[in-house]
Amino acid sequence: DVASDTLEVSEARGGKTRRFPNDNPGVAELRAWLESREPQGQVQVILEPTSTYHHLVIQALSRRGISYTCVNPARTKAFAQAIGNRAKTDAVDARMLALYGESQQPEPSPSPDEAQEGLKALRRHKESLEREAEATQNRLEAARRSPWTPRAVLDSLERKLRWCQEEIERVTKELRGGVIQDERWSRGVELLTSIPAVSDTTAVVLL
């Protein structure tokens, strides 16, 4: 069970759960513990993706060749309901995930493509900046309509909007550069944008 600061771990046929810090030393400790439990590489870790908090552990597992499966939370929720699990703690969730893995035998997830993950992070950041720019633009337009809005407020909103636009431009260049540097991505964008109405942005999202 992945949280921002901790990793709660349970074995399907084990007893108490173990807790590891969700940082580099903690993940290294978890990895060593897993390898000591199953030296022949038969262990499989089941976890739910949680924001970016699971990235560190799946990177470490992948690099050591330890199988893992990122499970859709909707599936584990349905499984928990089916086995009558109504409690909601980290330890209970870890136990439930272990039981889910044992009973359902899900296929291992593929190892992450680090170049793809980097481009994905850039794309998400760009989208976040675009939402922020749109919200700032709307606030600025509303502020300009009021005769009581101080000039200081308008100046502040205008500065923020310019900053957002500059950051969007900067991140867009980084994103395009990353695509151009990778032949797989540049060829994929070229093929997708040959379809009418498919823009560079849509092509990157699809890839």
XYZ file of C-alpha atoms in Angstrom:
207
model
C 0.000 0.000 0.000
C 1.656 3.197 -1.235
C 1.443 6.495 0.644
C 3.436 9.679 0.201
C 5.821 8.823 3.062
C 5.450 5.076 3.628
C 5.158 1.686 1.939
C 3.053 -0.826 3.878
C 3.869 -4.392 2.818
C 2.035 -7.640 3.505
C 2.587 -11.186 2.290
C -0.379 -13.169 0.998
C 0.421 -15.971 3.429
C 2.210 -13.905 6.025
C 1.345 -12.382 9.337
C 1.989 -8.806 10.299
C 2.698 -6.117 7.772
C 6.030 -4.342 7.454
C 6.451 -0.610 6.915
C 9.241 1.012 4.916
C 9.892 4.712 4.311
C 8.937 5.778 0.793
C 12.359 7.231 0.008
C 15.606 5.942 -1.500
C 16.936 4.231 1.670
C 13.500 2.798 2.455
C 13.001 1.434 -1.054
C 16.504 -0.091 -0.970
C 15.599 -1.779 2.335
C 12.338 -3.078 0.842
C 14.156 -4.405 -2.214
C 16.699 -6.234 -0.065
C 13.917 -7.708 2.078
C 12.044 -8.927 -1.002
C 15.184 -10.533 -2.408
C 15.865 -12.260 0.906
C 12.322 -13.634 0.941
C 12.420 -14.975 -2.615
C 16.020 -15.335 -3.784
C 14.919 -17.190 -6.928
C 12.980 -14.222 -8.229
C 9.513 -15.683 -7.709
C 8.110 -12.718 -5.784
C 5.527 -10.438 -7.367
C 4.583 -7.089 -5.847
C 1.001 -5.839 -6.146
C 0.367 -2.124 -5.719
C -2.056 0.597 -6.707
C -0.673 3.619 -8.589
C -0.886 6.638 -6.282
C -0.119 9.998 -7.911
C 3.671 9.836 -8.413
C 4.329 8.241 -5.021
C 4.714 4.756 -6.517
C 7.297 5.805 -9.127
C 10.349 5.371 -6.894
C 9.459 1.837 -5.876
C 8.537 0.578 -9.360
C 11.756 2.044 -10.751
C 13.765 0.154 -8.117
C 11.818 -3.091 -8.653
C 12.163 -2.869 -12.421
C 15.909 -2.252 -12.290
C 16.378 -5.344 -10.088
C 14.120 -7.536 -12.223
C 11.482 -7.949 -9.494
C 8.006 -8.441 -10.980
C 5.279 -6.012 -10.029
C 1.722 -5.227 -11.074
C 0.089 -1.813 -10.896
C -3.573 -2.621 -10.315
C -6.513 -0.404 -11.217
C -7.968 0.806 -7.872
C -11.488 0.071 -9.139
C -10.594 -3.624 -9.345
C -9.138 -3.792 -5.864
C -12.132 -1.894 -4.473
C -14.486 -4.471 -6.017
C -12.300 -7.294 -4.662
C -12.325 -5.789 -1.165
C -16.126 -5.580 -1.271
C -16.363 -9.169 -2.492
C -14.337 -10.499 0.453
C -16.243 -8.297 2.913
C -13.333 -6.012 3.700
C -14.810 -2.753 5.010
C -11.935 -1.501 7.151
C -9.654 1.145 5.652
C -6.133 1.326 7.025
C -2.752 1.043 5.311
C -2.131 -2.366 6.862
C -5.564 -3.689 5.865
C -5.147 -2.359 2.333
C -1.716 -4.002 2.044
C -3.161 -7.318 3.184
C -6.030 -7.007 0.728
C -3.631 -6.278 -2.166
C -1.582 -9.365 -1.265
C -4.722 -11.520 -1.241
C -5.820 -9.993 -4.547
C -2.479 -10.910 -6.107
C -2.608 -14.478 -4.802
C -6.185 -15.138 -5.898
C -6.277 -13.240 -9.203
C -2.708 -13.864 -10.424
C -2.534 -10.650 -12.479
C 0.011 -10.309 -15.250
C 3.154 -8.329 -14.346
C 3.242 -4.727 -15.551
C 5.865 -3.827 -18.168
C 8.951 -1.975 -17.021
C 8.546 1.803 -17.298
C 10.112 3.553 -20.288
C 12.022 6.335 -18.521
C 12.155 8.575 -21.616
C 8.405 8.190 -22.031
C 7.780 8.926 -18.357
C 9.859 12.104 -18.617
C 7.897 13.311 -21.630
C 4.656 12.423 -19.870
C 5.662 14.568 -16.892
C 6.442 17.491 -19.210
C 3.131 17.104 -20.993
C 1.175 17.020 -17.721
C 3.045 20.071 -16.434
C 2.254 21.940 -19.650
C -1.445 21.099 -19.283
C -1.380 22.293 -15.663
C 0.198 25.596 -16.716
C -2.395 26.010 -19.468
C -5.222 25.548 -16.954
C -3.570 28.057 -14.639
C -3.162 30.556 -17.497
C -6.810 30.184 -18.469
C -7.983 30.707 -14.881
C -5.748 33.782 -14.538
C -7.022 35.193 -17.840
C -10.616 34.765 -16.640
C -9.838 36.482 -13.344
C -8.105 39.334 -15.159
C -11.051 39.868 -17.491
C -13.459 39.911 -14.549
C -11.219 42.309 -12.615
C -11.042 44.701 -15.559
C -14.837 44.906 -15.614
C -15.010 46.306 -12.097
C -14.418 50.037 -11.555
C -13.218 49.277 -8.010
C -10.350 46.935 -8.917
C -7.055 48.564 -7.828
C -4.320 48.924 -10.402
C -2.111 46.771 -8.153
C -4.488 43.807 -8.613
C -4.531 44.217 -12.393
C -0.740 44.483 -12.510
C -0.372 41.355 -10.405
C -2.736 39.332 -12.593
C -1.042 40.570 -15.758
C 2.380 39.551 -14.394
C 1.082 36.128 -13.445
C -0.467 35.629 -16.875
C 2.797 36.595 -18.600
C 4.710 34.196 -16.343
C 2.322 31.348 -17.203
C 2.634 32.054 -20.923
C 6.431 32.170 -20.737
C 6.543 28.901 -18.795
C 4.168 27.230 -21.274
C 6.460 28.280 -24.120
C 9.540 27.018 -22.250
C 7.996 23.643 -21.381
C 6.639 23.245 -24.924
C 10.170 23.652 -26.295
C 11.459 21.040 -23.842
C 8.673 18.671 -24.875
C 9.319 19.146 -28.581
C 13.046 18.694 -28.018
C 12.447 15.420 -26.205
C 10.238 14.176 -29.031
C 12.734 15.160 -31.729
C 15.631 13.450 -29.932
C 13.829 10.087 -29.832
C 13.320 8.500 -33.257
C 10.357 6.433 -32.028
C 8.533 9.533 -30.826
C 9.366 11.767 -33.780
C 8.244 9.077 -36.233
C 5.077 8.475 -34.215
C 4.212 12.184 -34.183
C 4.883 12.378 -37.916
C 2.512 9.484 -38.616
C -0.249 10.673 -36.296
C -0.195 14.280 -37.501
C -0.616 13.037 -41.079
C -4.200 12.274 -40.017
C -6.469 15.297 -40.606
C -7.271 17.292 -37.432
C -4.597 15.559 -35.305
C -2.303 18.226 -33.833
C 1.169 17.823 -32.340
C -0.350 18.079 -28.852
C -2.892 15.317 -29.541
C -0.196 13.126 -31.087
C 2.025 13.428 -28.012
C -0.894 12.602 -25.691
C -1.752 9.514 -27.765
C 1.845 8.311 -27.828
